[in-house]
Amino acid sequence: MPLLRFDLIEGRSDAELQTLLDAAHRAMLDAFKVPERDRYQIVHEHKPSRLIVEDTGLCIPRTEKVVFLQVTSRPRGREAKETFYRLLAEELEKSCAIAPSDIVVSFIENTDEDWSFGHGRAQFLTGELGAKE
């Protein structure tokens, strides 16, 4: 349970996408110390004209390899988030040749009552999943 939503410019092969998703999962596991099978990832691919990712005036160059990642998660501390940003950049550069300048991440935080993993129940609230990850 973090839910990772990737917005990418279309054109990557299935193998390239799998490598990217695996690299992001490794970063998440290391930064957030979640279980191995705690993996929820969605990929949205866009035509180049449908994904605009600028730099907020920071003069950060972007290429067609740009990755916009939205992480929906229970609250995470500053240190865990900063560790995730760093590890994600390292993993994507090493595994996918994606420059750190092509990675943009945004967090959306929610609480235990905002998650149901099936069967019409909120497993964090029912005790089926621990309150802490």
CSV table of C-alpha atoms in Angstrom, one decimal:
chain,number,residue,atom,x,y,z
A,1,MET,CA,0.0,0.0,0.0
A,2,PRO,CA,1.5,2.9,-1.3
A,3,LEU,CA,-0.3,3.2,-4.6
A,4,LEU,CA,2.1,4.3,-7.3
A,5,ARG,CA,0.7,5.9,-10.4
A,6,PHE,CA,3.1,6.5,-13.2
A,7,ASP,CA,2.4,9.0,-16.0
A,8,LEU,CA,4.8,8.5,-18.9
A,9,ILE,CA,5.2,9.4,-22.6
A,10,GLU,CA,4.1,6.4,-24.6
A,11,GLY,CA,6.7,4.3,-26.5
A,12,ARG,CA,8.4,2.1,-23.9
A,13,SER,CA,8.4,-1.6,-24.5
A,14,ASP,CA,6.7,-4.0,-22.0
A,15,ALA,CA,10.2,-5.0,-20.8
A,16,GLU,CA,11.2,-1.4,-20.3
A,17,LEU,CA,8.1,-0.8,-18.3
A,18,GLN,CA,8.6,-3.8,-16.2
A,19,THR,CA,12.2,-2.7,-15.4
A,20,LEU,CA,10.9,0.7,-14.4
A,21,LEU,CA,8.2,-0.7,-12.2
A,22,ASP,CA,10.6,-3.1,-10.5
A,23,ALA,CA,13.1,-0.3,-9.9
A,24,ALA,CA,10.5,1.9,-8.3
A,25,HIS,CA,9.3,-1.1,-6.2
A,26,ARG,CA,12.8,-1.7,-4.9
A,27,ALA,CA,13.1,2.0,-3.9
A,28,MET,CA,9.7,1.9,-2.1
A,29,LEU,CA,10.6,-1.3,-0.2
A,30,ASP,CA,13.9,0.2,1.0
A,31,ALA,CA,12.5,3.6,1.9
A,32,PHE,CA,9.2,2.6,3.5
A,33,LYS,CA,10.0,-0.9,4.8
A,34,VAL,CA,6.8,-2.4,3.5
A,35,PRO,CA,6.2,-6.1,2.7
A,36,GLU,CA,7.5,-7.4,-0.6
A,37,ARG,CA,4.0,-8.1,-2.0
A,38,ASP,CA,2.8,-4.6,-1.0
A,39,ARG,CA,2.8,-3.6,-4.7
A,40,TYR,CA,0.1,-1.4,-6.3
A,41,GLN,CA,1.3,0.2,-9.5
A,42,ILE,CA,-0.6,1.8,-12.4
A,43,VAL,CA,0.9,3.1,-15.6
A,44,HIS,CA,-0.7,5.7,-17.7
A,45,GLU,CA,0.9,6.4,-21.1
A,46,HIS,CA,0.4,9.6,-23.0
A,47,LYS,CA,1.1,11.0,-26.4
A,48,PRO,CA,4.0,13.6,-26.1
A,49,SER,CA,1.5,16.5,-26.5
A,50,ARG,CA,-0.6,15.2,-23.6
A,51,LEU,CA,2.0,15.2,-20.9
A,52,ILE,CA,3.6,18.5,-20.0
A,53,VAL,CA,6.1,18.4,-17.2
A,54,GLU,CA,8.0,21.7,-16.8
A,55,ASP,CA,10.4,22.7,-14.0
A,56,THR,CA,8.8,25.3,-11.8
A,57,GLY,CA,11.5,27.8,-12.8
A,58,LEU,CA,14.3,25.5,-11.6
A,59,CYS,CA,15.9,25.1,-15.1
A,60,ILE,CA,15.6,21.4,-14.9
A,61,PRO,CA,15.9,19.8,-18.3
A,62,ARG,CA,13.3,17.2,-19.3
A,63,THR,CA,13.4,14.5,-22.0
A,64,GLU,CA,11.0,12.0,-23.6
A,65,LYS,CA,11.9,9.7,-20.7
A,66,VAL,CA,10.2,11.9,-18.1
A,67,VAL,CA,8.5,10.0,-15.3
A,68,PHE,CA,5.7,11.7,-13.3
A,69,LEU,CA,5.0,9.6,-10.2
A,70,GLN,CA,2.1,10.2,-7.9
A,71,VAL,CA,2.3,8.3,-4.6
A,72,THR,CA,-0.9,7.8,-2.6
A,73,SER,CA,0.0,6.6,0.9
A,74,ARG,CA,-0.6,6.7,4.6
A,75,PRO,CA,1.4,9.5,6.1
A,76,ARG,CA,5.2,9.1,5.8
A,77,GLY,CA,7.8,11.2,7.6
A,78,ARG,CA,10.1,13.7,5.9
A,79,GLU,CA,13.1,11.4,6.2
A,80,ALA,CA,11.3,8.4,4.6
A,81,LYS,CA,10.1,10.6,1.7
A,82,GLU,CA,13.6,12.1,1.1
A,83,THR,CA,15.1,8.6,1.2
A,84,PHE,CA,12.5,7.5,-1.4
A,85,TYR,CA,13.2,10.4,-3.7
A,86,ARG,CA,16.9,9.6,-3.6
A,87,LEU,CA,16.6,5.8,-3.9
A,88,LEU,CA,14.1,6.2,-6.8
A,89,ALA,CA,16.4,8.5,-8.7
A,90,GLU,CA,19.3,6.0,-8.1
A,91,GLU,CA,17.3,3.0,-9.1
A,92,LEU,CA,15.8,4.6,-12.3
A,93,GLU,CA,19.1,5.9,-13.4
A,94,LYS,CA,20.9,2.6,-12.8
A,95,SER,CA,18.2,0.3,-14.2
A,96,CYS,CA,16.5,2.4,-16.8
A,97,ALA,CA,19.0,5.1,-17.8
A,98,ILE,CA,16.5,7.7,-16.7
A,99,ALA,CA,18.2,10.9,-15.6
A,100,PRO,CA,17.3,12.2,-12.1
A,101,SER,CA,16.2,15.4,-13.9
A,102,ASP,CA,13.5,13.4,-15.6
A,103,ILE,CA,11.8,12.3,-12.3
A,104,VAL,CA,9.0,14.2,-10.7
A,105,VAL,CA,7.2,12.8,-7.6
A,106,SER,CA,4.1,14.0,-5.7
A,107,PHE,CA,2.6,12.5,-2.5
A,108,ILE,CA,-1.0,12.3,-1.7
A,109,GLU,CA,-1.6,11.2,1.9
A,110,ASN,CA,-4.6,9.5,3.4
A,111,THR,CA,-5.5,7.4,6.4
A,112,ASP,CA,-6.3,3.8,7.4
A,113,GLU,CA,-10.0,4.3,6.8
A,114,ASP,CA,-9.3,5.3,3.1
A,115,TRP,CA,-8.1,1.8,2.1
A,116,SER,CA,-10.0,-1.4,1.3
A,117,PHE,CA,-8.1,-4.3,-0.3
A,118,GLY,CA,-11.1,-6.3,-1.1
A,119,HIS,CA,-14.1,-8.2,0.4
A,120,GLY,CA,-15.9,-4.9,1.2
A,121,ARG,CA,-13.8,-4.3,4.3
A,122,ALA,CA,-11.3,-1.7,5.5
A,123,GLN,CA,-8.5,-4.2,6.6
A,124,PHE,CA,-6.5,-1.6,8.5
A,125,LEU,CA,-9.6,-0.9,10.6
A,126,THR,CA,-10.7,-4.5,11.0
A,127,GLY,CA,-7.3,-5.6,12.2
A,128,GLU,CA,-6.7,-7.9,9.2
A,129,LEU,CA,-3.6,-5.7,8.4
A,130,GLY,CA,-1.5,-4.1,11.1
A,131,ALA,CA,-2.0,-0.4,11.9
A,132,LYS,CA,1.7,0.2,11.2
A,133,GLU,CA,3.6,-1.0,8.1
